[in-house]
JSON list of C-alpha atoms in Angstrom, two decimals:
[
{"chain": "A", "resi": 1, "resn": "UNK", "atom": "CA", "xyz": [69.61, -50.26, -1.42]},
{"chain": "A", "resi": 2, "resn": "UNK", "atom": "CA", "xyz": [69.67, -51.92, 2.06]},
{"chain": "A", "resi": 3, "resn": "UNK", "atom": "CA", "xyz": [66.76, -53.57, 3.75]},
{"chain": "A", "resi": 4, "resn": "UNK", "atom": "CA", "xyz": [66.30, -50.65, 6.19]},
{"chain": "A", "resi": 5, "resn": "UNK", "atom": "CA", "xyz": [66.39, -48.11, 3.38]},
{"chain": "A", "resi": 6, "resn": "UNK", "atom": "CA", "xyz": [63.68, -49.96, 1.44]},
{"chain": "A", "resi": 7, "resn": "UNK", "atom": "CA", "xyz": [61.48, -50.13, 4.56]},
{"chain": "A", "resi": 8, "resn": "UNK", "atom": "CA", "xyz": [61.78, -46.37, 5.15]},
{"chain": "A", "resi": 9, "resn": "UNK", "atom": "CA", "xyz": [60.88, -45.65, 1.51]},
{"chain": "A", "resi": 10, "resn": "UNK", "atom": "CA", "xyz": [57.80, -47.89, 1.70]},
{"chain": "A", "resi": 11, "resn": "UNK", "atom": "CA", "xyz": [56.58, -46.07, 4.83]},
{"chain": "A", "resi": 12, "resn": "UNK", "atom": "CA", "xyz": [57.08, -42.68, 3.11]},
{"chain": "A", "resi": 13, "resn": "UNK", "atom": "CA", "xyz": [55.05, -43.80, 0.09]},
{"chain": "A", "resi": 14, "resn": "UNK", "atom": "CA", "xyz": [52.26, -45.04, 2.35]},
{"chain": "A", "resi": 15, "resn": "UNK", "atom": "CA", "xyz": [52.12, -41.73, 4.28]},
{"chain": "A", "resi": 16, "resn": "UNK", "atom": "CA", "xyz": [52.11, -39.71, 1.06]},
{"chain": "A", "resi": 17, "resn": "UNK", "atom": "CA", "xyz": [49.26, -41.80, -0.34]},
{"chain": "A", "resi": 18, "resn": "UNK", "atom": "CA", "xyz": [47.25, -41.31, 2.81]},
{"chain": "A", "resi": 19, "resn": "UNK", "atom": "CA", "xyz": [47.85, -37.56, 2.72]},
{"chain": "A", "resi": 20, "resn": "UNK", "atom": "CA", "xyz": [46.67, -37.34, -0.88]},
{"chain": "A", "resi": 21, "resn": "UNK", "atom": "CA", "xyz": [43.54, -39.35, -0.08]},
{"chain": "A", "resi": 22, "resn": "UNK", "atom": "CA", "xyz": [42.90, -37.11, 2.92]},
{"chain": "A", "resi": 23, "resn": "UNK", "atom": "CA", "xyz": [43.18, -33.98, 0.79]},
{"chain": "A", "resi": 24, "resn": "UNK", "atom": "CA", "xyz": [40.74, -35.44, -1.74]},
{"chain": "A", "resi": 25, "resn": "UNK", "atom": "CA", "xyz": [38.23, -36.20, 1.00]},
{"chain": "A", "resi": 26, "resn": "UNK", "atom": "CA", "xyz": [38.45, -32.73, 2.55]},
{"chain": "A", "resi": 27, "resn": "UNK", "atom": "CA", "xyz": [38.03, -31.15, -0.91]},
{"chain": "A", "resi": 28, "resn": "UNK", "atom": "CA", "xyz": [34.50, -32.61, -1.13]},
{"chain": "A", "resi": 29, "resn": "UNK", "atom": "CA", "xyz": [33.56, -30.40, 1.83]},
{"chain": "A", "resi": 30, "resn": "UNK", "atom": "CA", "xyz": [35.67, -27.32, 1.17]},
{"chain": "A", "resi": 31, "resn": "UNK", "atom": "CA", "xyz": [35.27, -27.01, -2.61]},
{"chain": "A", "resi": 32, "resn": "UNK", "atom": "CA", "xyz": [32.67, -24.60, -4.14]},
{"chain": "A", "resi": 33, "resn": "UNK", "atom": "CA", "xyz": [29.08, -25.93, -4.20]},
{"chain": "A", "resi": 34, "resn": "UNK", "atom": "CA", "xyz": [27.95, -27.79, -7.27]},
{"chain": "A", "resi": 35, "resn": "UNK", "atom": "CA", "xyz": [25.65, -26.13, -9.81]},
{"chain": "A", "resi": 36, "resn": "UNK", "atom": "CA", "xyz": [22.59, -27.90, -8.43]},
{"chain": "A", "resi": 37, "resn": "UNK", "atom": "CA", "xyz": [23.43, -26.78, -4.88]},
{"chain": "A", "resi": 38, "resn": "UNK", "atom": "CA", "xyz": [23.92, -23.19, -6.02]},
{"chain": "A", "resi": 39, "resn": "UNK", "atom": "CA", "xyz": [20.61, -23.26, -7.86]},
{"chain": "A", "resi": 40, "resn": "UNK", "atom": "CA", "xyz": [18.77, -24.48, -4.78]},
{"chain": "A", "resi": 41, "resn": "UNK", "atom": "CA", "xyz": [20.35, -21.70, -2.67]},
{"chain": "A", "resi": 42, "resn": "UNK", "atom": "CA", "xyz": [19.40, -19.09, -5.28]},
{"chain": "A", "resi": 43, "resn": "UNK", "atom": "CA", "xyz": [15.81, -20.27, -5.39]},
{"chain": "A", "resi": 44, "resn": "UNK", "atom": "CA", "xyz": [15.52, -19.94, -1.59]},
{"chain": "A", "resi": 45, "resn": "UNK", "atom": "CA", "xyz": [16.80, -16.34, -1.57]},
{"chain": "A", "resi": 46, "resn": "UNK", "atom": "CA", "xyz": [15.21, -14.84, -4.68]},
{"chain": "A", "resi": 47, "resn": "UNK", "atom": "CA", "xyz": [11.98, -12.91, -4.26]},
{"chain": "A", "resi": 48, "resn": "UNK", "atom": "CA", "xyz": [9.19, -13.46, -6.79]},
{"chain": "A", "resi": 49, "resn": "UNK", "atom": "CA", "xyz": [9.03, -10.88, -9.56]},
{"chain": "A", "resi": 50, "resn": "UNK", "atom": "CA", "xyz": [5.89, -8.72, -9.55]},
{"chain": "A", "resi": 51, "resn": "UNK", "atom": "CA", "xyz": [4.46, -7.16, -12.72]},
{"chain": "A", "resi": 52, "resn": "UNK", "atom": "CA", "xyz": [3.66, -4.14, -10.50]},
{"chain": "A", "resi": 53, "resn": "UNK", "atom": "CA", "xyz": [5.11, -3.45, -7.04]},
{"chain": "A", "resi": 54, "resn": "UNK", "atom": "CA", "xyz": [2.66, -4.32, -4.24]},
{"chain": "A", "resi": 55, "resn": "UNK", "atom": "CA", "xyz": [0.34, -1.38, -3.66]},
{"chain": "A", "resi": 56, "resn": "UNK", "atom": "CA", "xyz": [1.21, 0.48, -6.85]},
{"chain": "A", "resi": 57, "resn": "UNK", "atom": "CA", "xyz": [-1.80, 1.21, -9.04]},
{"chain": "A", "resi": 58, "resn": "UNK", "atom": "CA", "xyz": [-0.97, 0.41, -12.70]},
{"chain": "A", "resi": 59, "resn": "UNK", "atom": "CA", "xyz": [-0.33, 3.35, -15.02]},
{"chain": "A", "resi": 60, "resn": "UNK", "atom": "CA", "xyz": [-2.97, 2.05, -17.43]},
{"chain": "A", "resi": 61, "resn": "UNK", "atom": "CA", "xyz": [-5.73, 2.01, -14.80]},
{"chain": "A", "resi": 62, "resn": "UNK", "atom": "CA", "xyz": [-9.03, 3.33, -16.17]},
{"chain": "A", "resi": 63, "resn": "UNK", "atom": "CA", "xyz": [-11.24, 5.65, -14.08]},
{"chain": "A", "resi": 64, "resn": "UNK", "atom": "CA", "xyz": [-15.01, 5.96, -14.32]},
{"chain": "A", "resi": 65, "resn": "UNK", "atom": "CA", "xyz": [-17.43, 8.51, -12.78]},
{"chain": "A", "resi": 66, "resn": "UNK", "atom": "CA", "xyz": [-19.38, 7.43, -9.72]},
{"chain": "A", "resi": 67, "resn": "UNK", "atom": "CA", "xyz": [-22.51, 9.09, -8.38]},
{"chain": "A", "resi": 68, "resn": "UNK", "atom": "CA", "xyz": [-24.31, 7.67, -5.33]},
{"chain": "A", "resi": 69, "resn": "UNK", "atom": "CA", "xyz": [-27.71, 6.25, -6.18]},
{"chain": "A", "resi": 70, "resn": "UNK", "atom": "CA", "xyz": [-29.09, 6.66, -2.69]},
{"chain": "A", "resi": 71, "resn": "UNK", "atom": "CA", "xyz": [-28.09, 8.06, 0.68]},
{"chain": "A", "resi": 72, "resn": "UNK", "atom": "CA", "xyz": [-28.80, 11.49, 2.07]},
{"chain": "A", "resi": 73, "resn": "UNK", "atom": "CA", "xyz": [-26.90, 13.38, -0.65]},
{"chain": "A", "resi": 74, "resn": "UNK", "atom": "CA", "xyz": [-26.05, 12.45, -4.22]},
{"chain": "A", "resi": 75, "resn": "UNK", "atom": "CA", "xyz": [-25.35, 15.86, -5.77]},
{"chain": "A", "resi": 76, "resn": "UNK", "atom": "CA", "xyz": [-21.78, 15.08, -6.74]},
{"chain": "A", "resi": 77, "resn": "UNK", "atom": "CA", "xyz": [-19.67, 12.73, -8.85]},
{"chain": "A", "resi": 78, "resn": "UNK", "atom": "CA", "xyz": [-16.15, 11.39, -8.35]},
{"chain": "A", "resi": 79, "resn": "UNK", "atom": "CA", "xyz": [-13.96, 9.29, -10.59]},
{"chain": "A", "resi": 80, "resn": "UNK", "atom": "CA", "xyz": [-12.96, 5.91, -9.17]},
{"chain": "A", "resi": 81, "resn": "UNK", "atom": "CA", "xyz": [-10.80, 3.08, -10.56]},
{"chain": "A", "resi": 82, "resn": "UNK", "atom": "CA", "xyz": [-12.78, 0.86, -12.90]},
{"chain": "A", "resi": 83, "resn": "UNK", "atom": "CA", "xyz": [-13.23, -2.77, -11.84]},
{"chain": "A", "resi": 84, "resn": "UNK", "atom": "CA", "xyz": [-12.62, -2.33, -8.13]},
{"chain": "A", "resi": 85, "resn": "UNK", "atom": "CA", "xyz": [-14.96, -4.13, -5.72]},
{"chain": "A", "resi": 86, "resn": "UNK", "atom": "CA", "xyz": [-17.69, -1.80, -4.42]},
{"chain": "A", "resi": 87, "resn": "UNK", "atom": "CA", "xyz": [-19.38, -1.90, -1.02]},
{"chain": "A", "resi": 88, "resn": "UNK", "atom": "CA", "xyz": [-22.21, 0.47, -0.07]},
{"chain": "A", "resi": 89, "resn": "UNK", "atom": "CA", "xyz": [-23.29, 1.10, 3.51]},
{"chain": "A", "resi": 90, "resn": "UNK", "atom": "CA", "xyz": [-25.61, 4.06, 4.03]},
{"chain": "A", "resi": 91, "resn": "UNK", "atom": "CA", "xyz": [-23.81, 7.22, 2.94]},
{"chain": "A", "resi": 92, "resn": "UNK", "atom": "CA", "xyz": [-20.44, 5.45, 2.64]},
{"chain": "A", "resi": 93, "resn": "UNK", "atom": "CA", "xyz": [-19.22, 3.71, -0.51]},
{"chain": "A", "resi": 94, "resn": "UNK", "atom": "CA", "xyz": [-15.92, 1.82, -0.54]},
{"chain": "A", "resi": 95, "resn": "UNK", "atom": "CA", "xyz": [-13.95, 0.70, -3.60]},
{"chain": "A", "resi": 96, "resn": "UNK", "atom": "CA", "xyz": [-11.21, -1.85, -2.96]},
{"chain": "A", "resi": 97, "resn": "UNK", "atom": "CA", "xyz": [-8.57, -3.65, -5.00]},
{"chain": "A", "resi": 98, "resn": "UNK", "atom": "CA", "xyz": [-5.77, -5.64, -3.37]},
{"chain": "A", "resi": 99, "resn": "UNK", "atom": "CA", "xyz": [-4.05, -3.23, -0.95]},
{"chain": "A", "resi": 100, "resn": "UNK", "atom": "CA", "xyz": [-5.74, 0.01, -2.05]},
{"chain": "A", "resi": 101, "resn": "UNK", "atom": "CA", "xyz": [-9.05, 1.58, -1.07]},
{"chain": "A", "resi": 102, "resn": "UNK", "atom": "CA", "xyz": [-11.13, 4.60, -2.03]},
{"chain": "A", "resi": 103, "resn": "UNK", "atom": "CA", "xyz": [-13.82, 5.54, 0.51]},
{"chain": "A", "resi": 104, "resn": "UNK", "atom": "CA", "xyz": [-16.48, 8.14, -0.33]},
{"chain": "A", "resi": 105, "resn": "UNK", "atom": "CA", "xyz": [-18.73, 9.50, 2.44]},
{"chain": "A", "resi": 106, "resn": "UNK", "atom": "CA", "xyz": [-21.28, 12.31, 2.48]},
{"chain": "A", "resi": 107, "resn": "UNK", "atom": "CA", "xyz": [-23.06, 13.97, 5.40]},
{"chain": "A", "resi": 108, "resn": "UNK", "atom": "CA", "xyz": [-25.00, 17.15, 6.23]},
{"chain": "A", "resi": 109, "resn": "UNK", "atom": "CA", "xyz": [-22.80, 19.95, 7.58]},
{"chain": "A", "resi": 110, "resn": "UNK", "atom": "CA", "xyz": [-23.57, 23.36, 9.05]},
{"chain": "A", "resi": 111, "resn": "UNK", "atom": "CA", "xyz": [-20.32, 24.89, 7.85]},
{"chain": "A", "resi": 112, "resn": "UNK", "atom": "CA", "xyz": [-17.37, 24.15, 5.62]},
{"chain": "A", "resi": 113, "resn": "UNK", "atom": "CA", "xyz": [-14.56, 22.16, 7.26]},
{"chain": "A", "resi": 114, "resn": "UNK", "atom": "CA", "xyz": [-11.42, 24.04, 8.25]},
{"chain": "A", "resi": 115, "resn": "UNK", "atom": "CA", "xyz": [-7.96, 22.93, 9.30]},
{"chain": "A", "resi": 116, "resn": "UNK", "atom": "CA", "xyz": [-8.91, 23.84, 12.88]},
{"chain": "A", "resi": 117, "resn": "UNK", "atom": "CA", "xyz": [-12.16, 21.87, 12.86]},
{"chain": "A", "resi": 118, "resn": "UNK", "atom": "CA", "xyz": [-10.50, 18.79, 11.35]},
{"chain": "A", "resi": 119, "resn": "UNK", "atom": "CA", "xyz": [-7.73, 18.94, 13.94]},
{"chain": "A", "resi": 120, "resn": "UNK", "atom": "CA", "xyz": [-10.25, 19.35, 16.75]},
{"chain": "A", "resi": 121, "resn": "UNK", "atom": "CA", "xyz": [-12.82, 16.71, 15.76]},
{"chain": "A", "resi": 122, "resn": "UNK", "atom": "CA", "xyz": [-11.65, 14.36, 13.00]},
{"chain": "A", "resi": 123, "resn": "UNK", "atom": "CA", "xyz": [-8.11, 13.67, 14.20]},
{"chain": "A", "resi": 124, "resn": "UNK", "atom": "CA", "xyz": [-9.21, 12.49, 17.71]},
{"chain": "A", "resi": 125, "resn": "UNK", "atom": "CA", "xyz": [-11.91, 10.29, 16.16]},
{"chain": "A", "resi": 126, "resn": "UNK", "atom": "CA", "xyz": [-9.48, 8.64, 13.77]},
{"chain": "A", "resi": 127, "resn": "UNK", "atom": "CA", "xyz": [-6.86, 8.26, 16.47]},
{"chain": "A", "resi": 128, "resn": "UNK", "atom": "CA", "xyz": [-9.37, 6.29, 18.56]},
{"chain": "A", "resi": 129, "resn": "UNK", "atom": "CA", "xyz": [-10.33, 3.82, 15.82]},
{"chain": "A", "resi": 130, "resn": "UNK", "atom": "CA", "xyz": [-7.20, 3.50, 13.65]},
{"chain": "A", "resi": 131, "resn": "UNK", "atom": "CA", "xyz": [-4.60, 0.98, 14.86]},
{"chain": "A", "resi": 132, "resn": "UNK", "atom": "CA", "xyz": [-1.16, 2.60, 15.39]},
{"chain": "A", "resi": 133, "resn": "UNK", "atom": "CA", "xyz": [-2.46, 6.00, 14.24]},
{"chain": "A", "resi": 134, "resn": "UNK", "atom": "CA", "xyz": [0.45, 8.38, 13.61]},
{"chain": "A", "resi": 135, "resn": "UNK", "atom": "CA", "xyz": [1.79, 11.45, 11.82]},
{"chain": "A", "resi": 136, "resn": "UNK", "atom": "CA", "xyz": [-1.43, 13.45, 11.29]},
{"chain": "A", "resi": 137, "resn": "UNK", "atom": "CA", "xyz": [-0.99, 16.57, 9.18]},
{"chain": "A", "resi": 138, "resn": "UNK", "atom": "CA", "xyz": [-3.82, 18.92, 8.20]},
{"chain": "A", "resi": 139, "resn": "UNK", "atom": "CA", "xyz": [-3.56, 21.44, 5.37]},
{"chain": "A", "resi": 140, "resn": "UNK", "atom": "CA", "xyz": [-5.68, 23.28, 2.83]},
{"chain": "A", "resi": 141, "resn": "UNK", "atom": "CA", "xyz": [-5.17, 22.38, -0.83]},
{"chain": "A", "resi": 142, "resn": "UNK", "atom": "CA", "xyz": [-6.78, 23.33, -4.11]},
{"chain": "A", "resi": 143, "resn": "UNK", "atom": "CA", "xyz": [-8.61, 20.85, -6.30]},
{"chain": "A", "resi": 144, "resn": "UNK", "atom": "CA", "xyz": [-11.00, 21.19, -9.23]},
{"chain": "A", "resi": 145, "resn": "UNK", "atom": "CA", "xyz": [-13.92, 21.54, -6.78]},
{"chain": "A", "resi": 146, "resn": "UNK", "atom": "CA", "xyz": [-12.19, 24.43, -4.98]},
{"chain": "A", "resi": 147, "resn": "UNK", "atom": "CA", "xyz": [-10.37, 24.69, -1.66]},
{"chain": "A", "resi": 148, "resn": "UNK", "atom": "CA", "xyz": [-10.53, 21.47, 0.35]},
{"chain": "A", "resi": 149, "resn": "UNK", "atom": "CA", "xyz": [-9.06, 20.36, 3.67]},
{"chain": "A", "resi": 150, "resn": "UNK", "atom": "CA", "xyz": [-6.54, 17.52, 3.39]},
{"chain": "A", "resi": 151, "resn": "UNK", "atom": "CA", "xyz": [-5.67, 15.28, 6.34]},
{"chain": "A", "resi": 152, "resn": "UNK", "atom": "CA", "xyz": [-2.78, 12.83, 5.86]},
{"chain": "A", "resi": 153, "resn": "UNK", "atom": "CA", "xyz": [-1.87, 10.19, 8.42]},
{"chain": "A", "resi": 154, "resn": "UNK", "atom": "CA", "xyz": [-0.65, 6.61, 8.83]},
{"chain": "A", "resi": 155, "resn": "UNK", "atom": "CA", "xyz": [-2.09, 3.51, 10.47]},
{"chain": "A", "resi": 156, "resn": "UNK", "atom": "CA", "xyz": [-2.04, -0.28, 10.42]},
{"chain": "A", "resi": 157, "resn": "UNK", "atom": "CA", "xyz": [-4.40, -2.17, 8.15]},
{"chain": "A", "resi": 158, "resn": "UNK", "atom": "CA", "xyz": [-6.71, -4.88, 9.40]},
{"chain": "A", "resi": 159, "resn": "UNK", "atom": "CA", "xyz": [-5.09, -8.30, 9.61]},
{"chain": "A", "resi": 160, "resn": "UNK", "atom": "CA", "xyz": [-5.47, -10.32, 6.43]},
{"chain": "A", "resi": 161, "resn": "UNK", "atom": "CA", "xyz": [-7.88, -13.18, 7.28]},
{"chain": "A", "resi": 162, "resn": "UNK", "atom": "CA", "xyz": [-5.86, -15.67, 5.20]},
{"chain": "A", "resi": 163, "resn": "UNK", "atom": "CA", "xyz": [-2.21, -14.69, 5.68]},
{"chain": "A", "resi": 164, "resn": "UNK", "atom": "CA", "xyz": [-2.50, -12.80, 8.97]},
{"chain": "A", "resi": 165, "resn": "UNK", "atom": "CA", "xyz": [-0.36, -10.02, 7.44]},
{"chain": "A", "resi": 166, "resn": "UNK", "atom": "CA", "xyz": [-0.72, -6.40, 8.57]},
{"chain": "A", "resi": 167, "resn": "UNK", "atom": "CA", "xyz": [0.24, -3.58, 6.20]},
{"chain": "A", "resi": 168, "resn": "UNK", "atom": "CA", "xyz": [1.36, -0.11, 7.20]},
{"chain": "A", "resi": 169, "resn": "UNK", "atom": "CA", "xyz": [-1.00, 2.22, 5.34]},
{"chain": "A", "resi": 170, "resn": "UNK", "atom": "CA", "xyz": [-0.85, 5.86, 4.30]},
{"chain": "A", "resi": 171, "resn": "UNK", "atom": "CA", "xyz": [-4.12, 7.82, 4.23]},
{"chain": "A", "resi": 172, "resn": "UNK", "atom": "CA", "xyz": [-5.21, 10.95, 2.36]},
{"chain": "A", "resi": 173, "resn": "UNK", "atom": "CA", "xyz": [-8.58, 12.31, 3.51]},
{"chain": "A", "resi": 174, "resn": "UNK", "atom": "CA", "xyz": [-10.06, 15.15, 1.43]},
{"chain": "A", "resi": 175, "resn": "UNK", "atom": "CA", "xyz": [-12.99, 17.15, 2.87]},
{"chain": "A", "resi": 176, "resn": "UNK", "atom": "CA", "xyz": [-15.18, 18.95, 0.27]},
{"chain": "A", "resi": 177, "resn": "UNK", "atom": "CA", "xyz": [-18.12, 21.24, 1.10]},
{"chain": "A", "resi": 178, "resn": "UNK", "atom": "CA", "xyz": [-21.03, 22.78, -0.74]},
{"chain": "A", "resi": 179, "resn": "UNK", "atom": "CA", "xyz": [-24.40, 24.19, 0.37]},
{"chain": "A", "resi": 180, "resn": "UNK", "atom": "CA", "xyz": [-24.75, 22.37, 3.66]},
{"chain": "A", "resi": 181, "resn": "UNK", "atom": "CA", "xyz": [-23.18, 19.10, 2.52]},
{"chain": "A", "resi": 182, "resn": "UNK", "atom": "CA", "xyz": [-19.72, 17.69, 3.21]},
{"chain": "A", "resi": 183, "resn": "UNK", "atom": "CA", "xyz": [-18.18, 14.98, 1.05]},
{"chain": "A", "resi": 184, "resn": "UNK", "atom": "CA", "xyz": [-15.12, 13.13, 2.27]},
{"chain": "A", "resi": 185, "resn": "UNK", "atom": "CA", "xyz": [-12.89, 11.08, -0.04]},
{"chain": "A", "resi": 186, "resn": "UNK", "atom": "CA", "xyz": [-10.30, 8.94, 1.72]},
{"chain": "A", "resi": 187, "resn": "UNK", "atom": "CA", "xyz": [-7.53, 7.27, -0.31]},
{"chain": "A", "resi": 188, "resn": "UNK", "atom": "CA", "xyz": [-5.63, 4.42, 1.33]},
{"chain": "A", "resi": 189, "resn": "UNK", "atom": "CA", "xyz": [-2.60, 2.44, 0.21]},
{"chain": "A", "resi": 190, "resn": "UNK", "atom": "CA", "xyz": [0.65, 1.01, 1.60]},
{"chain": "A", "resi": 191, "resn": "UNK", "atom": "CA", "xyz": [3.26, 3.49, 2.81]},
{"chain": "A", "resi": 192, "resn": "UNK", "atom": "CA", "xyz": [5.79, 4.22, 0.04]},
{"chain": "A", "resi": 193, "resn": "UNK", "atom": "CA", "xyz": [3.51, 2.94, -2.74]},
{"chain": "A", "resi": 194, "resn": "UNK", "atom": "CA", "xyz": [3.81, 5.19, -5.79]},
{"chain": "A", "resi": 195, "resn": "UNK", "atom": "CA", "xyz": [0.19, 6.33, -6.05]},
{"chain": "A", "resi": 196, "resn": "UNK", "atom": "CA", "xyz": [0.67, 10.09, -6.31]},
{"chain": "A", "resi": 197, "resn": "UNK", "atom": "CA", "xyz": [-0.80, 10.36, -9.81]},
{"chain": "A", "resi": 198, "resn": "UNK", "atom": "CA", "xyz": [-3.78, 7.99, -9.26]},
{"chain": "A", "resi": 199, "resn": "UNK", "atom": "CA", "xyz": [-4.73, 9.72, -6.02]},
{"chain": "A", "resi": 200, "resn": "UNK", "atom": "CA", "xyz": [-4.48, 13.11, -7.73]},
{"chain": "A", "resi": 201, "resn": "UNK", "atom": "CA", "xyz": [-6.84, 11.91, -10.49]},
{"chain": "A", "resi": 202, "resn": "UNK", "atom": "CA", "xyz": [-9.44, 10.82, -7.91]},
{"chain": "A", "resi": 203, "resn": "UNK", "atom": "CA", "xyz": [-9.15, 13.82, -5.59]},
{"chain": "A", "resi": 204, "resn": "UNK", "atom": "CA", "xyz": [-9.25, 16.27, -8.50]},
{"chain": "A", "resi": 205, "resn": "UNK", "atom": "CA", "xyz": [-12.33, 14.66, -10.07]},
{"chain": "A", "resi": 206, "resn": "UNK", "atom": "CA", "xyz": [-14.99, 15.66, -7.54]},
{"chain": "A", "resi": 207, "resn": "UNK", "atom": "CA", "xyz": [-17.64, 17.80, -9.22]},
{"chain": "A", "resi": 208, "resn": "UNK", "atom": "CA", "xyz": [-20.94, 19.17, -7.94]},
{"chain": "A", "resi": 209, "resn": "UNK", "atom": "CA", "xyz": [-24.23, 18.57, -9.73]}
]
């Protein structure tokens, strides 16, 4: 082999070595992420697992009868979820747990509520004081206590004082009447929460004494 031939071969070997080194360097960036990198990415994307979806009342929830001790009228009982925080203000009692609320109110009434009277008086009142009030629907349904007027609607919850989060709520307001007294039971929980059975238990439990 001549001197020129050996020189050309040495240059070729040098270029090939550089190319291989270059490929190895680019592979560090283009190759799949390592296991530790993949784990970190997975932890950032995965949502925490809930024992019950937010807003869903557990299937094993226990219900207990509640009868107002004071107020202008206490001639009725209603079943409410056991263990929920209770707040009493005049003729209104509120039971709350996480994102769900049961509100029980009584008041004197000259006549039984109707779909027309609820549309004419209650809907405008709620529209004025419920943030983002929407989708009101009034109907008459049958419960254990008899025929009652049901108003369903949606609205925004109050802002959480800690997280600042606002939840879109669904409302079911049942209006019961007997002998000059109206009792309203309002059930509140996040839109799309699966509370059909719990709300039916509560709304069907009103009995007169």
